[in-house]
Coordinates of C-alpha atoms and ligand atoms in Angstrom, one line a residue:
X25 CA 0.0 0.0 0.0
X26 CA 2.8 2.4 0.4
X27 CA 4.6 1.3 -3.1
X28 CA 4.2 4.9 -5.2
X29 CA 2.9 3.1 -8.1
X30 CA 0.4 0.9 -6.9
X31 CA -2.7 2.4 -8.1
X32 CA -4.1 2.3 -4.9
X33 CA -1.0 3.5 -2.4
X34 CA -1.7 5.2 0.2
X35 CA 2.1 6.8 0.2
X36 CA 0.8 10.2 -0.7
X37 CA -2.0 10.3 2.7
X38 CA 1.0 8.8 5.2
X39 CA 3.8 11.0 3.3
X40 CA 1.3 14.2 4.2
X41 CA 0.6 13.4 7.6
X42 CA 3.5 13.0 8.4
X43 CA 4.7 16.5 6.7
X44 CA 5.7 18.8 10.4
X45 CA 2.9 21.5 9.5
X46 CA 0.3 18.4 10.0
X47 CA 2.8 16.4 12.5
X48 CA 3.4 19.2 14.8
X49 CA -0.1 20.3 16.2
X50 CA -0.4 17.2 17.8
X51 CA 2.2 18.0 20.7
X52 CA -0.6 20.6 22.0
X53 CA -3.4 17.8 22.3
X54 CA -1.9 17.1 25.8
X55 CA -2.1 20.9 26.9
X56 CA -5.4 21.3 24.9
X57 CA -7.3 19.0 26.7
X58 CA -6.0 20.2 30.2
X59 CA -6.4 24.2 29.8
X60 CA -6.8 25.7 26.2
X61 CA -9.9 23.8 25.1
X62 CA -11.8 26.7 26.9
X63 CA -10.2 29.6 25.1
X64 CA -11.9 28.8 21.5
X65 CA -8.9 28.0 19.8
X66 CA -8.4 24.6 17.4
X67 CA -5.4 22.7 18.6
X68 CA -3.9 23.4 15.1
X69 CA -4.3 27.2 16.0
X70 CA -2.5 26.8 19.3
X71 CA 0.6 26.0 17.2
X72 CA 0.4 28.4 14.5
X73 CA -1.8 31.3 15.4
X74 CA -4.3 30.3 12.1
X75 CA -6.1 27.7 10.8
X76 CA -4.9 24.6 8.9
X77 CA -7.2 26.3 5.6
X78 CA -5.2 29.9 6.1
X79 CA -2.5 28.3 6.5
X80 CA -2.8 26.4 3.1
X81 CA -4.2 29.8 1.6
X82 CA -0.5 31.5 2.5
X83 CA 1.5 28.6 1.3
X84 CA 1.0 27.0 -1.8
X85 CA 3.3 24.2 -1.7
X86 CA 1.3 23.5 1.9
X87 CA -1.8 22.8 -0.7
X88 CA -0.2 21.2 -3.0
X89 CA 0.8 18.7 -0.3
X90 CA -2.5 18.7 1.7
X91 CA -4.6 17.8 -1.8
X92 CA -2.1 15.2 -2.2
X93 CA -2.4 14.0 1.0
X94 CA -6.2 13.8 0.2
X95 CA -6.1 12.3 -2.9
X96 CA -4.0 9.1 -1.8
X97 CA -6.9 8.6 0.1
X98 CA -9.7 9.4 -2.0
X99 CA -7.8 6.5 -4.5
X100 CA -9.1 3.9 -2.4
X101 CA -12.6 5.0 -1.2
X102 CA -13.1 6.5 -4.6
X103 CA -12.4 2.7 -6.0
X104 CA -14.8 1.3 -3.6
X105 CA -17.4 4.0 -4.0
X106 CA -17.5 3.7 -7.9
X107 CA -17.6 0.1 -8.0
X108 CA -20.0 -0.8 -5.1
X109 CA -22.5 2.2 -5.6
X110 CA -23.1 2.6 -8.8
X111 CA -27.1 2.7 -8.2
X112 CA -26.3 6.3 -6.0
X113 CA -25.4 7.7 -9.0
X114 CA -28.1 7.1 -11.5
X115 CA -30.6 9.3 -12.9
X116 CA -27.9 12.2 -12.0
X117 CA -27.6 14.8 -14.6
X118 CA -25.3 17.1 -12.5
X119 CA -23.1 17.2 -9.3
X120 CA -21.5 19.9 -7.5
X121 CA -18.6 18.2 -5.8
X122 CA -18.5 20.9 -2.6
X123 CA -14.7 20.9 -0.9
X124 CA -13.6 19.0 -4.2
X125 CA -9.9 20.2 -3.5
X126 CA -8.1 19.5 -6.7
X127 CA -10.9 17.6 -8.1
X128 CA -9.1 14.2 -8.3
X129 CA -13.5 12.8 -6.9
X130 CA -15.0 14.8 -9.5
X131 CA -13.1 13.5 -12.5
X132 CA -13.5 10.3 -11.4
X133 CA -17.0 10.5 -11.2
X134 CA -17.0 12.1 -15.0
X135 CA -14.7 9.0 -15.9
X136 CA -17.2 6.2 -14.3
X137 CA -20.5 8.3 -15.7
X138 CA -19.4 10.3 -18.2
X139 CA -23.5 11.3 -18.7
X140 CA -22.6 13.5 -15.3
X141 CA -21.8 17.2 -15.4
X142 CA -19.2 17.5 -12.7
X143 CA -18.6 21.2 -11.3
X144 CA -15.5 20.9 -8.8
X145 CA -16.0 23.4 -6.0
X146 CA -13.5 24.9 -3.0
X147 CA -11.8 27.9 -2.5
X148 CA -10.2 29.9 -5.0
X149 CA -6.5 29.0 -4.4
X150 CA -7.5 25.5 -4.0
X151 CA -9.4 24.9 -7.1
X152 CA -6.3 26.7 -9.3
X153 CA -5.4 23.4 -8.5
X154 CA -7.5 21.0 -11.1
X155 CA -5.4 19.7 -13.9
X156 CA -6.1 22.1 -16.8
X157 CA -8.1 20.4 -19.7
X158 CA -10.1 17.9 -17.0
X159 CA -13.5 17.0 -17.9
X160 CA -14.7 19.3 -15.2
X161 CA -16.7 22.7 -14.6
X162 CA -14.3 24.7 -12.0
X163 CA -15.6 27.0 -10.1
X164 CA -13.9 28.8 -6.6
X165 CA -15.7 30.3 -3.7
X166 CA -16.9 29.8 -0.1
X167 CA -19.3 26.6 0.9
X168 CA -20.7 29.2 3.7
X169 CA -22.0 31.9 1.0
X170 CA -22.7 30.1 -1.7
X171 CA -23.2 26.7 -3.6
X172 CA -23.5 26.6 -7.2
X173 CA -26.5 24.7 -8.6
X174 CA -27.1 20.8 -9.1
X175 CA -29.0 17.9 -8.9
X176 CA -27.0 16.5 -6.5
X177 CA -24.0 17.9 -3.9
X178 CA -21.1 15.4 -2.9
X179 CA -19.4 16.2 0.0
X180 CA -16.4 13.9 0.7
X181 CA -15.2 14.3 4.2
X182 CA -16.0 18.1 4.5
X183 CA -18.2 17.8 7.2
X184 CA -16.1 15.9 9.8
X185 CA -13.6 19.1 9.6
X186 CA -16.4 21.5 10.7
X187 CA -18.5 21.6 14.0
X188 CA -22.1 21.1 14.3
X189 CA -23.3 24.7 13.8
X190 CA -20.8 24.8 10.4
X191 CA -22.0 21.8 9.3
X192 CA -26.1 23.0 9.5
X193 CA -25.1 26.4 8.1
X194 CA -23.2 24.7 4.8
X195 CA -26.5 22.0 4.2
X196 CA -28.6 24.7 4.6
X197 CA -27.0 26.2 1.6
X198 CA -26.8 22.8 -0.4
X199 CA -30.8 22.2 0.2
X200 CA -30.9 25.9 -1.2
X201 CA -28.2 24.3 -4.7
X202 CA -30.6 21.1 -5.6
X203 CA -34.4 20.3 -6.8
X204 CA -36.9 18.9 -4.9
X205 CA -36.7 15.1 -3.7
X206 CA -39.0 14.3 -6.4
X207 CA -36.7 16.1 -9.3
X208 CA -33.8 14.5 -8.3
X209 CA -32.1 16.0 -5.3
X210 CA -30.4 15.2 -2.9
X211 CA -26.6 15.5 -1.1
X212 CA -24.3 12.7 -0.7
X213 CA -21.9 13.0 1.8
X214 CA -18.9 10.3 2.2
X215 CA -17.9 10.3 6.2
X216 CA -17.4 8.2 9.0
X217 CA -20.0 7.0 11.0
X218 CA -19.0 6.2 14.2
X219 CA -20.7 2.5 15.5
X220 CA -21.1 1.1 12.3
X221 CA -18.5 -1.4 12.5
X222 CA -18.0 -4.6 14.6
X223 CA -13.9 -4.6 13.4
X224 CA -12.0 -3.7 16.0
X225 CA -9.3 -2.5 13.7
X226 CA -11.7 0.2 12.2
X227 CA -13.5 1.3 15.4
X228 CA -9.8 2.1 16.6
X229 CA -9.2 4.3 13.0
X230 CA -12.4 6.0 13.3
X231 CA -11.1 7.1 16.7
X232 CA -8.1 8.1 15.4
X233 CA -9.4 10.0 12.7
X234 CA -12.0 11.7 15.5
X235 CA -9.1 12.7 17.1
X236 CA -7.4 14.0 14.2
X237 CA -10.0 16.3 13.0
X238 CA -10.5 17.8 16.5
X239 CA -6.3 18.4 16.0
X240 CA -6.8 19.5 12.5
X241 CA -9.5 21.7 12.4
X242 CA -11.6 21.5 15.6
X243 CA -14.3 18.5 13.8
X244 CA -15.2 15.3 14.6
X245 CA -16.4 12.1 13.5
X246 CA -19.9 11.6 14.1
X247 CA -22.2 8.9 15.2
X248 CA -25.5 8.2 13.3
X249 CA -27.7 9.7 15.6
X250 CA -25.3 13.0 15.6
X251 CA -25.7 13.0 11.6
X252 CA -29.3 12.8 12.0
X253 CA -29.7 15.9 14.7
X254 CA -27.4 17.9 11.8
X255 CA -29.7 17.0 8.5
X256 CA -32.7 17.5 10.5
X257 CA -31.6 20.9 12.0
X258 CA -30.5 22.1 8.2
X259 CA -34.2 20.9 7.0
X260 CA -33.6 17.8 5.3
X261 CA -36.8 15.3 5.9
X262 CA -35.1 11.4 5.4
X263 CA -31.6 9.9 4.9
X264 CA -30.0 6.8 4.2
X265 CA -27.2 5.1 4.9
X266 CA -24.5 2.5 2.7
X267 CA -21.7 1.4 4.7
X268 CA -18.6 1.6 2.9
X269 CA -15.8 -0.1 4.5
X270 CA -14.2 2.3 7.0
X271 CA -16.5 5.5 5.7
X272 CA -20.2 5.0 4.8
X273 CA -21.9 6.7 1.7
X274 CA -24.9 9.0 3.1
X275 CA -27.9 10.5 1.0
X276 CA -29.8 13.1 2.3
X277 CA -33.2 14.3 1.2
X278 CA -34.9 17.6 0.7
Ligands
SAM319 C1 -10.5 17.3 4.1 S1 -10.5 18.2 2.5 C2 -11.4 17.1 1.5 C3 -11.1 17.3 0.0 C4 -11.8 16.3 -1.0 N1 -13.2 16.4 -0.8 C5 -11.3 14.9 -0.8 O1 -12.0 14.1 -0.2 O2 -10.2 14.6 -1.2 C6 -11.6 19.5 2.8 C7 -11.7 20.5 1.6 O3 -12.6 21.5 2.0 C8 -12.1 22.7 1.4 N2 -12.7 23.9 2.1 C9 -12.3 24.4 3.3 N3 -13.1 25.5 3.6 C10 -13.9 25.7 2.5 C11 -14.9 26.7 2.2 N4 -15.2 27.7 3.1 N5 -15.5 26.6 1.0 C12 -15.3 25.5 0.2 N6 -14.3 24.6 0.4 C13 -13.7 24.6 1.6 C14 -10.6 22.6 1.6 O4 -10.0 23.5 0.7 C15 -10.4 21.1 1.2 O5 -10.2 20.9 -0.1

């Protein structure tokens, strides 16, 4: 899994978090949990006096290495997601990947349903980002002022970076992007959900990763029930779940 050219390494995710801007936050947690959790700060701003996304907005080999990081895992679930739920995806005329960093989802999507028009969607020095000449729409801009229209919006691991509050102000905005439930619409979001494993080896990961995003960017992974309160809060009326190895595959709907 670490071999470079295995198509499905995961070299690039371990290379990045080990990389010192994402390795050195974590020397706070300690201190974080004692004292500093009550002064509003992320762990990741303790160390550097800014978040991880200014951070990545000031230095753009810091991007380059944090899509990267993303993308070695997006190969895998990407793989999974394309070969085990293909059903998700049909009847889909449009998607509006939301957070789509350098749109390595997206143009996978176009490549496995090439009847999709993807738009790729993050901030504007993120999304300079998408190979020039990909099959993709690119367009740059905030998730918390507006989301560009589309039958459906994909998330992948966006939420778990954002607390609760974030999360129901972005979906608020995506139910405003898509069409009713009977045109079409609805968001897909690919995350973690916490108790919906019986491995031992991925109910330890998911911990990890909780952990991480709380380091990271002040997120969490969420149980089901937690999901739930979040969808219903933003004014979505149903949802479903697909459990997708270590992430599951959730649809929202209007
Ligand atoms: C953890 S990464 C996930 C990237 C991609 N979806 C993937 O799975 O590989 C989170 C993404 O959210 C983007 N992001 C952060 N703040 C944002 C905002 N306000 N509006 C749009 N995207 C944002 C980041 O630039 C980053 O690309």
């Amino acid at each position: 899994m670490l071999v470079c050219d295995n198509p499905i390494s995961l070299a690039s995710h371990v290379l990045g978090l080990l990389d010192t801007n994402m390795a050195t936050p974590w020397h706070n947690l300690s201190t974080f949990c004692r004292l500093d959790h009550k002064k509003g700060f992320t762990v990741y701003e303790m160390e550097y006096g800014k978040s991880l996304w200014k951070l990545s907005e000031e230095n753009s080999e810091f991007t380059v290495l944090f899509n990267e990081t993303m993308d070695g895992d997006g190969r895998v679930t990407m793989k999974a997601l394309l070969e085990e739920c293909t059903e998700n995806f049909e009847g889909l005329n449009t998607l509006v990947d939301v957070g789509g960093g350098d749109g390595t989802s997206a143009i996978a999507i176009t490549k496995a349903f090439p009847h999709i028009k993807c738009i790729v969607y993050d901030l504007p020095h993120v999304v300079t980002n998408v190979p020039q000449g990909s099959p993709v729409e690119v367009v740059g801009g905030s998730m918390f002022d507006h989301i560009p229209k589309a039958d459906v919006v994909f998330m992948k691991l966006v939420m778990h970076d954002w607390d609760d509050e974030d999360c129901v102000k972005v979906l608020k905005l995506c139910k405003e992007a898509i069409p009713s439930r009977e045109d079409g619409g609805k968001v897909i979001i690919i995350e973690i959900v916490r108790g919906f494993s019986n491995l031992d080896l991925e109910r330890e990961t998911h911990i990890f990763f909780d952990l991480a995003m709380m380091v990271y960017m002040g997120g969490k992974e969420r149980e089901e029930h937690e999901w739930k309160k979040i969808f219903t809060d933003a004014g979505f009326t149903d949802y479903k779940i697909t459990p997708l190895g270590l992430r599951s595959l959730i649809e929202f709907f209007p």
